[in-house]
Amino acid sequence: RLHKPEWQDIVVIAFIAAYVAFTAFNALSNPFIGGADSASYAVTARNIAQGKGFSTSTIGYYFYPYENVTHLEDTWPFLQPLFMGLSFLVLGISATAAKLPNILFLALILMATYFFASKFKNKTTGLLATFFLALNPLLFTQSIIPMADVNFALFNFVSIAYFYWMFSKGKNA
């Protein structure tokens, strides 16, 4: 059922849009992919986008491409390269496309925080929780590099929040 948005809804939507735009500007103005971990994700994502599956053509942490060397990516979980690979398919292979999934996850974690805090307490609490989460410098820095930390935090938060919601509301949830 739809309801008329309250002032907190409008403020949080505007805040999330401005915060995500600021983060995207910072992420996309730097063409650097990141460190060794980000490069490993990017190589695997590139191979996914090129139809080679979850493989890599690098050896260890020496990211010189060896065309004759391919092996299954066994260092990192597959979720981040999968999202980056989808981004590469849509936008082309670039550092910009590699960073966009985390910016999407940043928006989702801020929206999930507002949603659950609003359901558990009230909309003002949801607004404050969203503001305080956005003030966390680690969330900002992890959102502008292609690492799995933001999507991991999102999925953990949503899982824990639903778990709490189901046990606090019982069968009426």
mmCIF file of C-alpha atoms in Angstrom, residues 2 12 19 48 58 66 73 89 103 114 123-125 137-138 142 146 149 156 165:
data_model
loop_
_atom_site.group_PDB
_atom_site.id
_atom_site.type_symbol
_atom_site.label_atom_id
_atom_site.label_comp_id
_atom_site.label_asym_id
_atom_site.label_seq_id
_atom_site.Cartn_x
_atom_site.Cartn_y
_atom_site.Cartn_z
ATOM 1 C CA LEU A 2 1.318 3.390 -0.943
ATOM 2 C CA VAL A 12 16.612 10.763 3.154
ATOM 3 C CA TYR A 19 25.816 11.333 -1.081
ATOM 4 C CA ILE A 48 33.697 -13.193 -17.136
ATOM 5 C CA THR A 58 47.653 -13.675 -14.018
ATOM 6 C CA TYR A 66 50.021 -14.086 -19.424
ATOM 7 C CA GLU A 73 40.295 -17.744 -9.713
ATOM 8 C CA LEU A 89 29.155 -6.246 -20.145
ATOM 9 C CA ILE A 103 28.305 2.735 -5.675
ATOM 10 C CA TYR A 114 16.599 3.786 6.586
ATOM 11 C CA LYS A 123 11.330 7.453 10.512
ATOM 12 C CA THR A 124 13.387 10.023 12.426
ATOM 13 C CA THR A 125 15.519 7.209 13.838
ATOM 14 C CA PRO A 137 34.813 7.077 6.528
ATOM 15 C CA LEU A 138 35.391 3.368 5.892
ATOM 16 C CA GLN A 142 35.352 1.117 0.435
ATOM 17 C CA PRO A 146 36.118 -2.223 -6.375
ATOM 18 C CA ASP A 149 33.329 -5.019 1.552
ATOM 19 C CA ASN A 156 25.045 -9.141 6.281
ATOM 20 C CA TRP A 165 12.532 -8.661 12.454
#
